[in-house]
Coordinates of C-alpha atoms (C1' of nucleotides) in Angstrom, one line a residue:
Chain A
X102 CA -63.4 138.6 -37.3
X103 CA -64.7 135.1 -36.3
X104 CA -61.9 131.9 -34.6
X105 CA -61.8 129.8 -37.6
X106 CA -64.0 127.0 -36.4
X107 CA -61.2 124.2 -36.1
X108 CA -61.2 121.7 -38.8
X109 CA -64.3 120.5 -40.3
X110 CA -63.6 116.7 -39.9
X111 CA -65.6 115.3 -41.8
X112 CA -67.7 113.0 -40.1
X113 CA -66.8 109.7 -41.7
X114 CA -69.1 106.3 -43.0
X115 CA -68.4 103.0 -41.1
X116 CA -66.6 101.6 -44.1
X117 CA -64.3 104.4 -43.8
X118 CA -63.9 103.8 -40.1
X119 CA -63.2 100.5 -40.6
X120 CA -60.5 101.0 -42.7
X121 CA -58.6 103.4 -41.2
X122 CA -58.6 100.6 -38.0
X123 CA -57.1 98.6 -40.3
X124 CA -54.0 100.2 -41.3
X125 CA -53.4 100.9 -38.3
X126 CA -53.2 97.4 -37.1
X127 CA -51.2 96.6 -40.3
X128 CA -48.9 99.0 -40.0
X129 CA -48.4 98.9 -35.9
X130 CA -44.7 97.5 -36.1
X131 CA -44.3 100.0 -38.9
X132 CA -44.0 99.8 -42.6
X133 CA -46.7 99.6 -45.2
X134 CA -50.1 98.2 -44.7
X135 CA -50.5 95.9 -48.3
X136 CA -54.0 96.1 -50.0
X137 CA -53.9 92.5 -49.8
X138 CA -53.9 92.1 -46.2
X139 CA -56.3 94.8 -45.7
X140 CA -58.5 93.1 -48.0
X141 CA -58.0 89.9 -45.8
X142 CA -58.8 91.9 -42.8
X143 CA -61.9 93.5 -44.0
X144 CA -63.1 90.4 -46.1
X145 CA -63.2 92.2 -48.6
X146 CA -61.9 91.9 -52.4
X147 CA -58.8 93.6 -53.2
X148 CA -60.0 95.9 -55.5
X149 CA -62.8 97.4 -53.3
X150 CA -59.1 98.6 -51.6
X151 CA -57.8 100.0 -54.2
X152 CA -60.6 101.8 -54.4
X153 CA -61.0 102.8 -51.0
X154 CA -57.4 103.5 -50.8
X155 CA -58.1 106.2 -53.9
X156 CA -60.7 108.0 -51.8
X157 CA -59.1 107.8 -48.5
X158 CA -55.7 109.2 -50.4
X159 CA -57.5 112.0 -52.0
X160 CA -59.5 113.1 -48.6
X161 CA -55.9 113.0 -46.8
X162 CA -56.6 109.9 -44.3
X163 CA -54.0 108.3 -45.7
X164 CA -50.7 108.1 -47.7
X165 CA -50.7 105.7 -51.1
X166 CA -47.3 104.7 -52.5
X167 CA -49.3 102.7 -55.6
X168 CA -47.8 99.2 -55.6
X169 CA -46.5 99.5 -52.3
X170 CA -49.0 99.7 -49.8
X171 CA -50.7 102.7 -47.4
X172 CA -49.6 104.6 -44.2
X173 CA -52.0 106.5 -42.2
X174 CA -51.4 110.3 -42.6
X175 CA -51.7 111.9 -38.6
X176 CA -55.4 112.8 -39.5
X177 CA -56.0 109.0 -40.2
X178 CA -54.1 108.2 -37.3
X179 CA -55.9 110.1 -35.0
X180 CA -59.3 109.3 -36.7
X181 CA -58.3 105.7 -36.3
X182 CA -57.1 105.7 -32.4
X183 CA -60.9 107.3 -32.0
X184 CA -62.3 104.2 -33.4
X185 CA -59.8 102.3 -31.0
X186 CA -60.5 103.8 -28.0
X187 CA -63.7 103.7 -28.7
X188 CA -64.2 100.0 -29.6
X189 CA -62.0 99.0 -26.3
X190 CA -63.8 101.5 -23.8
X191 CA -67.0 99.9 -25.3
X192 CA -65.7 96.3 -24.5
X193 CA -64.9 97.4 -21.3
X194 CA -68.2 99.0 -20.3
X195 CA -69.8 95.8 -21.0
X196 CA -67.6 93.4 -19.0
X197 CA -68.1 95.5 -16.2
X198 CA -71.2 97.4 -16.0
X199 CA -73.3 94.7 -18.3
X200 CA -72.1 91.5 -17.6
X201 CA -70.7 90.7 -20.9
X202 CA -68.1 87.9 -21.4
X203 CA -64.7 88.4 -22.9
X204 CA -65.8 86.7 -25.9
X205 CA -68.7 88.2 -26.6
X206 CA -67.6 91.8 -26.3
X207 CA -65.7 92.3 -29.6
X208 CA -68.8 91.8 -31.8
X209 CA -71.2 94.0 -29.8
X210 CA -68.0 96.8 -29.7
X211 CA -67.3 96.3 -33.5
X212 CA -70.9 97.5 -34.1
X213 CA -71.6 100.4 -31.5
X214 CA -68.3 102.2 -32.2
X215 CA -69.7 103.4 -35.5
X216 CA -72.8 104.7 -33.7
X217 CA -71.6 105.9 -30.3
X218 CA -71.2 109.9 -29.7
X219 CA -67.7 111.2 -28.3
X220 CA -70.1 112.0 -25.0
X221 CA -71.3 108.5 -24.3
X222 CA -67.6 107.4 -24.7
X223 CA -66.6 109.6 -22.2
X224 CA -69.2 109.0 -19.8
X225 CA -68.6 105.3 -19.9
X226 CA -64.7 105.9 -19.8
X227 CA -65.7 107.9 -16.5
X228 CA -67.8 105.4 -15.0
X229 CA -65.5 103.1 -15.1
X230 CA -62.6 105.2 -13.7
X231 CA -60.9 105.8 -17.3
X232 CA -59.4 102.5 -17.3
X233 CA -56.3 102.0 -19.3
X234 CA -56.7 98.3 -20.6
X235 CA -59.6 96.8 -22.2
X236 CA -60.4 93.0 -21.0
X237 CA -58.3 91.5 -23.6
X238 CA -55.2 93.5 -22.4
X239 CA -55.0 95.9 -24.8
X240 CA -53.9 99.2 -24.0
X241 CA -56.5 101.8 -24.5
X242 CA -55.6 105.0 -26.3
X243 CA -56.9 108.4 -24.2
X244 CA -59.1 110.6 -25.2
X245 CA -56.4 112.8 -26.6
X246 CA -55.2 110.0 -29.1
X247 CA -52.3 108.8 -27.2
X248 CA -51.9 105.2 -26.7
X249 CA -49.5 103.1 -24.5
X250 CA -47.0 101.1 -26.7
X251 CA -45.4 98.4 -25.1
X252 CA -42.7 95.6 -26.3
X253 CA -44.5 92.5 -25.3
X254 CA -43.5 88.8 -26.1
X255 CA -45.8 86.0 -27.3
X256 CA -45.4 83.1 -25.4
X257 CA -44.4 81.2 -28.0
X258 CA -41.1 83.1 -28.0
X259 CA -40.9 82.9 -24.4
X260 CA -37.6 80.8 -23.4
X261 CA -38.7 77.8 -21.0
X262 CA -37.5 78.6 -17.5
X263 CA -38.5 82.4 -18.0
X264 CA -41.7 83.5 -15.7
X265 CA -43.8 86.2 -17.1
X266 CA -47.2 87.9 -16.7
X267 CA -49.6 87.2 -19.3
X268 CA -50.3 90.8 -20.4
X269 CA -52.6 90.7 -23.5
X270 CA -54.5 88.2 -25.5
X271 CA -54.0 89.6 -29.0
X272 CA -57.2 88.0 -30.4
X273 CA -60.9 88.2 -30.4
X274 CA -62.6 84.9 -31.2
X275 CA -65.1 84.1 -28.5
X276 CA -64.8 80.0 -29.2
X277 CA -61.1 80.3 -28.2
X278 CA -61.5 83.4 -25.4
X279 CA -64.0 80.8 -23.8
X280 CA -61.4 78.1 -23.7
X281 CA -58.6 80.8 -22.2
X282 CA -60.8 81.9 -19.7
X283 CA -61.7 78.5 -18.7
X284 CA -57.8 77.5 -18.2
X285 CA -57.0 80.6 -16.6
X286 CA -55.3 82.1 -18.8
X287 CA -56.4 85.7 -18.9
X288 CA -54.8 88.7 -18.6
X289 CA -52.6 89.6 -15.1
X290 CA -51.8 85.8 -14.4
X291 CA -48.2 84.9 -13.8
X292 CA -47.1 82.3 -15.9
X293 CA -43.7 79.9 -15.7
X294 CA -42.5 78.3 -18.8
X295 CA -41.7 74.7 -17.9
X296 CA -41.3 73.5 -21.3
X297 CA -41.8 73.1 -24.8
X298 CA -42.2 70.4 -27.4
X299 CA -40.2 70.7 -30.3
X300 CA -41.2 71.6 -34.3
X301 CA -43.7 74.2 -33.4
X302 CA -45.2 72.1 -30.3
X303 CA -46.7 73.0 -27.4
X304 CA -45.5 75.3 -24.5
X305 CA -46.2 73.6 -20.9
X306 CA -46.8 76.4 -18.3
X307 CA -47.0 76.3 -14.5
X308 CA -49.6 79.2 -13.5
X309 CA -49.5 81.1 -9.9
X310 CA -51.4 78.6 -8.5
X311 CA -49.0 75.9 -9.0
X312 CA -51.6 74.4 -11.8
X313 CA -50.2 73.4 -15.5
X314 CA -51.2 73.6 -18.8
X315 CA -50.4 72.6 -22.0
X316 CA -50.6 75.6 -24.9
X317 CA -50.4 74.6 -28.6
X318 CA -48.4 76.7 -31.1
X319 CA -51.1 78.5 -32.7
X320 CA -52.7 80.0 -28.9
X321 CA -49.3 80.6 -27.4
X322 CA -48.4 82.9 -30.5
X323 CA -51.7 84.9 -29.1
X324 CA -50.5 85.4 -25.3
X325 CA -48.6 88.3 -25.3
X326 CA -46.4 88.3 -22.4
X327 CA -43.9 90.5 -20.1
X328 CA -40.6 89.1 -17.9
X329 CA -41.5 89.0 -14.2
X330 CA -39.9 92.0 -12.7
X331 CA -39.9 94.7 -15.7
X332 CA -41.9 96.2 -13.9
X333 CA -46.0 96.6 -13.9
X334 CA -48.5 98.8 -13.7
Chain B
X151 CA -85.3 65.8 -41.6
X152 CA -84.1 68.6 -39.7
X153 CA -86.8 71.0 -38.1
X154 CA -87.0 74.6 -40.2
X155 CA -84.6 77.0 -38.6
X156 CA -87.8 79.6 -38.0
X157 CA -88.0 82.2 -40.2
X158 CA -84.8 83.3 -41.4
X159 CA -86.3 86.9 -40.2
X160 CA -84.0 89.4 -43.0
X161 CA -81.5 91.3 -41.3
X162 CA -82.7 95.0 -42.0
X163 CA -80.7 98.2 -43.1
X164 CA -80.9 101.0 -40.9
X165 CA -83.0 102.8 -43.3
X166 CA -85.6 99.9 -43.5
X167 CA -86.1 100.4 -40.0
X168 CA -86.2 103.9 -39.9
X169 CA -89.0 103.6 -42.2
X170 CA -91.0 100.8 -40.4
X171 CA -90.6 103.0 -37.3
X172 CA -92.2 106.1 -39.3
X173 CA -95.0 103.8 -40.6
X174 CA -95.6 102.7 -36.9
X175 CA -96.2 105.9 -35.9
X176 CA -98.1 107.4 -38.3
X177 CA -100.3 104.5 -38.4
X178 CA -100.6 104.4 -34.6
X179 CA -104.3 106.4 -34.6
X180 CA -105.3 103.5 -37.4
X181 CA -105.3 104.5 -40.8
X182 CA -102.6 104.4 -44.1
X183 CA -99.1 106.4 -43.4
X184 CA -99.2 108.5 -46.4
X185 CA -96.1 109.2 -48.9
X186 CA -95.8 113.0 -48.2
X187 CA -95.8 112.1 -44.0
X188 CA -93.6 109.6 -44.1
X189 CA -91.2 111.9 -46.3
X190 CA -91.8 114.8 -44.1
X191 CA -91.0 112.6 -41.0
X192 CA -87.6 110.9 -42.1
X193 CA -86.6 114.1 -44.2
X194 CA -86.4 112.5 -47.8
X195 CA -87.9 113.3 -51.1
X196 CA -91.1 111.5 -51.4
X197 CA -90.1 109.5 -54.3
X198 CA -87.7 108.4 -52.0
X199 CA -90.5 107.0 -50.4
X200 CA -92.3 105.9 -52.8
X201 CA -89.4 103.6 -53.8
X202 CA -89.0 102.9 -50.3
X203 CA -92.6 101.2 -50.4
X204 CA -92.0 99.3 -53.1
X205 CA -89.1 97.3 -51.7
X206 CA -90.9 96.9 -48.2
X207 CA -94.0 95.3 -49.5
X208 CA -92.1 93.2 -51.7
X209 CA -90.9 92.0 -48.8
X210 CA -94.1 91.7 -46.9
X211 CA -93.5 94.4 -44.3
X212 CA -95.8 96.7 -45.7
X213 CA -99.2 96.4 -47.4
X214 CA -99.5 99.4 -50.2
X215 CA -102.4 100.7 -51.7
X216 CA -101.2 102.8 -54.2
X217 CA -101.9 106.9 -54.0
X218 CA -103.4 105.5 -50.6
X219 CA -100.9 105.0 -48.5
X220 CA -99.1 102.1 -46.0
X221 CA -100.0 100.0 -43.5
X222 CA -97.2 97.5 -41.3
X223 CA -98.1 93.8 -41.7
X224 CA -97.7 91.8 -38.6
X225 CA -94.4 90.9 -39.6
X226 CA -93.1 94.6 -39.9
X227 CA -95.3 95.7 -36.8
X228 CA -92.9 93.2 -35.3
X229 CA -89.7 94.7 -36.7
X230 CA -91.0 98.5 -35.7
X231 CA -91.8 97.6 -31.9
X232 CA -88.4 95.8 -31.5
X233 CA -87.2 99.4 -33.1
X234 CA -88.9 101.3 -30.2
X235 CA -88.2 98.7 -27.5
X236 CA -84.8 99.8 -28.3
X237 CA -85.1 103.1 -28.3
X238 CA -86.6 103.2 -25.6
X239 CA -84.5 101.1 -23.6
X240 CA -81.3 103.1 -24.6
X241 CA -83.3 106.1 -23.6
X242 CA -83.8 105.0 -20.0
X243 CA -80.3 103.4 -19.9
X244 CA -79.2 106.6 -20.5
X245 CA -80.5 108.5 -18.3
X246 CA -80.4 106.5 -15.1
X247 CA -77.5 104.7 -15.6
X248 CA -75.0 107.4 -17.5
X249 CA -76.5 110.6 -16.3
X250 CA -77.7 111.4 -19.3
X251 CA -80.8 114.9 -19.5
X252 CA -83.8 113.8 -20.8
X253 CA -83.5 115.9 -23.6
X254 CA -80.5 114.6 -25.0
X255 CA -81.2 111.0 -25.0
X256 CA -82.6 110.8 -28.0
X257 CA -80.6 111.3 -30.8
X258 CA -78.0 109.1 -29.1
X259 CA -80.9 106.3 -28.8
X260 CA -81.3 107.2 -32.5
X261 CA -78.0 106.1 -33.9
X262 CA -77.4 103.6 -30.8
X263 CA -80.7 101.5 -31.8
X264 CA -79.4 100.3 -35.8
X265 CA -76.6 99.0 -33.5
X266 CA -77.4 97.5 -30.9
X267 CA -77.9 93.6 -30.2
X268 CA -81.0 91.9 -28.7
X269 CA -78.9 90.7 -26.0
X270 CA -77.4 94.5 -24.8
X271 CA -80.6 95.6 -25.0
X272 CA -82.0 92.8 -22.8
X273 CA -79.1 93.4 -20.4
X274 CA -79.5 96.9 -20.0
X275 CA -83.7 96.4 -19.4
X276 CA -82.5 94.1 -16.8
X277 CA -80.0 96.6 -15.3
X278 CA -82.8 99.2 -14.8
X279 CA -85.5 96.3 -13.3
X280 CA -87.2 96.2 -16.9
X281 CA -88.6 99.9 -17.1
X282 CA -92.1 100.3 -18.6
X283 CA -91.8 103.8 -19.4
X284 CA -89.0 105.6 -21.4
X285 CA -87.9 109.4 -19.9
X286 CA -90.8 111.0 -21.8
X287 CA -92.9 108.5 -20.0
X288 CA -93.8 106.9 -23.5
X289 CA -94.7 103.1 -22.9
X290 CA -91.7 100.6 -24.3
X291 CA -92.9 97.9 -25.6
X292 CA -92.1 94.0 -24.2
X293 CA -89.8 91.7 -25.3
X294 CA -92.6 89.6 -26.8
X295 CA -93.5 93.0 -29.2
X296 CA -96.7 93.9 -26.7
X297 CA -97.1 98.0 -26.4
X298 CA -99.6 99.3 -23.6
X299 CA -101.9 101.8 -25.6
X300 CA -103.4 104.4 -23.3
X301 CA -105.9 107.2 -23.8
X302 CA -104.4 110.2 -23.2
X303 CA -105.1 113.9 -23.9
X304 CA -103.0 117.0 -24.5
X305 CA -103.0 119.6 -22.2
X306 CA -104.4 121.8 -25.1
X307 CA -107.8 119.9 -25.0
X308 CA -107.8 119.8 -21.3
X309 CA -110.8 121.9 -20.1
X310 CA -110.2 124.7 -17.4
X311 CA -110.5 123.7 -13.4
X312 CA -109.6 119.9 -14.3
X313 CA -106.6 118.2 -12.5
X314 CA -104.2 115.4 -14.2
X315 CA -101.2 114.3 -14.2
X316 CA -98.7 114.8 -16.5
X317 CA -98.0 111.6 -17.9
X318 CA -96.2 111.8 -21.2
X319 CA -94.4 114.6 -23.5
X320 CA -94.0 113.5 -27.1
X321 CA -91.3 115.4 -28.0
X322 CA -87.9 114.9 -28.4
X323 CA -86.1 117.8 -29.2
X324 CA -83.4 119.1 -26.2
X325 CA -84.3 122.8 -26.5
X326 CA -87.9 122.3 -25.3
X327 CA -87.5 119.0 -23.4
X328 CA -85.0 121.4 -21.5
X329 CA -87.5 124.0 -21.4
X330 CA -89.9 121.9 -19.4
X331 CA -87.3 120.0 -17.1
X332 CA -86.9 123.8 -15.8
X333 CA -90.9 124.5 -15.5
X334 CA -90.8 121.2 -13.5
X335 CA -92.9 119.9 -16.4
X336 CA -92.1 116.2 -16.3
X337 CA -94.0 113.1 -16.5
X338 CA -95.7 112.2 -13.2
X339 CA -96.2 115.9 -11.8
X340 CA -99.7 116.7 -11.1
X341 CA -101.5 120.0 -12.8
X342 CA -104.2 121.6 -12.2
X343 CA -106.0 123.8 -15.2
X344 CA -106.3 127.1 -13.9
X345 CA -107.6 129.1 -16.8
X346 CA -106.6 129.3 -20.6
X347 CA -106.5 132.4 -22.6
X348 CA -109.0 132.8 -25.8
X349 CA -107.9 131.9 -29.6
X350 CA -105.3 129.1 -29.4
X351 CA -103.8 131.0 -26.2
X352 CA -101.6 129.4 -23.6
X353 CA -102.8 127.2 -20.8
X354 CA -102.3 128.5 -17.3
X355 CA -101.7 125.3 -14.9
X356 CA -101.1 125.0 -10.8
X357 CA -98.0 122.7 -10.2
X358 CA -98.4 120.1 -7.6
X359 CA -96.4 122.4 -5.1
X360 CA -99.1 126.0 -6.0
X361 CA -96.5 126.9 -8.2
X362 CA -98.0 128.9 -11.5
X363 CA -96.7 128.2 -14.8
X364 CA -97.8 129.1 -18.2
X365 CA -97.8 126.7 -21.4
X366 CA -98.4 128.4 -25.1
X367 CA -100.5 126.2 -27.4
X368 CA -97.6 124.7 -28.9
X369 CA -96.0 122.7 -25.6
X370 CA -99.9 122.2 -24.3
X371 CA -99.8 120.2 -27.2
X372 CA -97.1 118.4 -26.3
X373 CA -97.5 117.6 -22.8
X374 CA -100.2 114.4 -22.7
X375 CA -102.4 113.9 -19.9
X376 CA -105.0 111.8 -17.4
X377 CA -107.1 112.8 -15.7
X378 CA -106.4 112.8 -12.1
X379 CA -108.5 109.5 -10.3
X380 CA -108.7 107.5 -13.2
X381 CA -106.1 105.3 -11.5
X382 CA -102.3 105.5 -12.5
X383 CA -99.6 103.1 -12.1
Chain C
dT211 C1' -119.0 116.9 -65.0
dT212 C1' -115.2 119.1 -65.7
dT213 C1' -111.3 121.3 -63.8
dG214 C1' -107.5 122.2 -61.2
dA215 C1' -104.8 121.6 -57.0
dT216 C1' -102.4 118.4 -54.5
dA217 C1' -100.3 114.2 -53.8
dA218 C1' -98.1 109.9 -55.6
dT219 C1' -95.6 107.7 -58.9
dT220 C1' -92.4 106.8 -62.7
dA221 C1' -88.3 108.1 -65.2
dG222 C1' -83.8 108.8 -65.1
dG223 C1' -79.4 110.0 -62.7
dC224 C1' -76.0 110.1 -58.9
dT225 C1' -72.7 108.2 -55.1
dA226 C1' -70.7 104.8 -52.1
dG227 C1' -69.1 100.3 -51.8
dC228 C1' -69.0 96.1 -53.2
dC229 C1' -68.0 92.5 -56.9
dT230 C1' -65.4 89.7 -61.1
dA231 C1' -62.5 89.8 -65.1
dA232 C1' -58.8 91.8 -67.4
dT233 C1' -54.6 94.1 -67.3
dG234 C1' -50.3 95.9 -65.5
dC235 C1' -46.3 96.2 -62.4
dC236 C1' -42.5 94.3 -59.6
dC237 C1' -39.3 91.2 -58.3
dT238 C1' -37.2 86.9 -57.8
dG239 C1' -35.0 82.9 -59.7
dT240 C1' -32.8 81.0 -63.4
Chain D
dA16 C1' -31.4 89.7 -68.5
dC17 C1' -35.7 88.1 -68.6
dA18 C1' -39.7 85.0 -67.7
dG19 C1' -43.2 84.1 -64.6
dG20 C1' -45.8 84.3 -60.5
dG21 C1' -48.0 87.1 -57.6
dC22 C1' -49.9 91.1 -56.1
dA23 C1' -52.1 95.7 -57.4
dT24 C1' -54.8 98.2 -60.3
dT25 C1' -58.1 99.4 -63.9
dA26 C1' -62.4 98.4 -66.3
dG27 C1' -66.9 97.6 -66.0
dG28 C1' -71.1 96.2 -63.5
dC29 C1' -74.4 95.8 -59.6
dT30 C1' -77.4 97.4 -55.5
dA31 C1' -79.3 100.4 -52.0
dG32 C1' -80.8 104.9 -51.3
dC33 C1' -81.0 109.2 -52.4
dC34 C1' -82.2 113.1 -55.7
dT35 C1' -85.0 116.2 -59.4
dA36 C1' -88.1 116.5 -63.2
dA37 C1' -91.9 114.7 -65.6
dT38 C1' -96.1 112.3 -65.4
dT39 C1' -100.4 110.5 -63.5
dA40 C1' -104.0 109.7 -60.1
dT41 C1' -107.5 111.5 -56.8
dC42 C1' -110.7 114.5 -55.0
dA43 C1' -113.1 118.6 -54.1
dA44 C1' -115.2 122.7 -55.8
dA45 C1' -117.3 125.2 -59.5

DNA sequence: TTTGATAATTAGGCTAGCCTAATGCCCTGT
DNA sequence: ACAGGGCATTAGGCTAGCCTAATTATCAAA
């Protein structure tokens, strides 16, 4: 008589929330995510994954070859791009509407996108014109769970005498957001690769403004980058 | 050596401050919070709370007298009003800024609150030109933890041919918040008592604009009032 | 003053998530 | 082919919060 009422779904606990963001992240260039980097993601002890990775297995978020390492089933997946989209449309409402920083976004996000309603998400999407990156970047996935995947380089990889736009900043420590921001070095800019030290050093860039900078190993492995002339949004 | 870091000030679970919130408002007439209202109000078994009570004056939030009930210490009088002042800011936030109805802000504001940080919440009280009233028109306490305490009586006790104004509804669920948005029964209009029928019978009041409406007992409860004169905002 | 209703507390158990310690699996290097 | 190292899992324990059932305190009315 009755529509069958959809699925349930099952209204999940932070933890779980968290988790589920996690294996995605692992397992973004495909393969298994290992309990040991979740574990190191999460700062957690492996054997609170195990664990979790028994309950989330037998609730069908996700897909446990033992020994191996986890997948997300599509349920997880799409429970997991919610959290995404959610944590990203959250970071963006507060750079723009509330004045937040780039830094300081990621911790105030990480907390409200266990507590926000599917409504408020939308509402702030629409307010700000249902953007499509978040400040760092990142693409942000829509609303029906499809997100934008793009091949993008670090800059580390980058060849010196290659220009690029500096697309993404694939990190979320305020201390070193700060220090990008202050050396302009945020998403959008166009960057030349001048040169680079060798064994790991630094990469010398010439921004659009004809200004230099110097960018050690471990941040240039953070700017995600795109050739000039590929084409932008 | 070094000057003491403050107090360290706990860090408190959600449910800690769903409970200190209860306590406030229970208390707010004077008095002890009893178990059986406190369970009642946060829908638990009143062990539950019993237990509950235990923990909180262990930790000095709460003074207990046993089969008595609870009273908030300065320090957890603290904790509640920083609760509220949340609460009440998301509430307004809401509204103004993200279109939210009146009557649905509040169980957003519920979940929102546990989440927030001091700093959003300062932001967004800054956004809206630090509001002193919530949508309900309920007073939101300062920064500093000050709350404006105002007489105030319910239409239900207000006597026939006397005019107010309307100045808070303390209530929060959407179906009769609703109700009264659409019998233009919101904080600031101006009533007049026209008559009131016998045995608990509804209140018959004359709108600011001669319109006629008519409130049973139970929303005449609900709907606090001053008397008109005795000076408003 | 005793009694009984009502409310509060204690006793005892459960789940989710976390932990450490102990064990087990897998794979690489000899 | 197998020994070890390293990672994963199981075993067992803890806490916060919740529950129901059993017990105890309080207070008002007979």
């Amino acid at each position: 008589m009755n529509a069958v009422p959809k699925a349930p779904e099952p209204q999940l606990t932070r933890s779980v929330e968290d988790y589920l963001k996690s294996v995605f992240h692992l397992t973004n260039q495909g393969g298994f995510a290992t309990t040991s980097d979740i574990a190191a993601m999460l700062e957690v002890a492996p054997p609170s994954v195990s664990g979790m990775m028994k309950r989330l297995s037998e609730t069908g978020l996700i897909e446990h070859v033992p020994y191996r390492g986890v997948q997300l089933t599509p349920q997880g997946r799409r429970a997991a791009l919610q959290m995404i989209r959610r944590h990203r449309i959250l970071e963006s409402y507060l750079t723009s509407k509330l004045n937040y920083d780039w830094g300081d976004v990621h911790d105030e996000a990480e907390r409200l996108e266990h507590a926000v309603s599917e409504k408020l998400i939308e509402r702030m999407a629409d307010a700000l014109g249902e953007p499509r990156y978040d400040p760092h970047g990142a693409p942000i996935p829509t609303a029906a769970g499809e997100i934008e995947e793009t091949e993008l380089a670090t800059l580390a990889d980058t060849e010196v005498g290659a220009s690029v736009i500096l697309r993404e900043v694939g990190d979320e420590h305020p201390d070193r957001l700060h220090y990008l921001a202050e050396q302009g070095l945020t998403p959008g800019v166009r960057l030349t690769v001048v040169d680079r030290q060798p064994f790991n050093g630094p990469t010398i860039v010439r921004l659009n403004e004809g200004m230099t900078r110097v960018v050690g190993q471990e941040l240039a492995l953070l700017l995600l980058c795109r050739p000039v002339g590929s084409d932008g949004e």
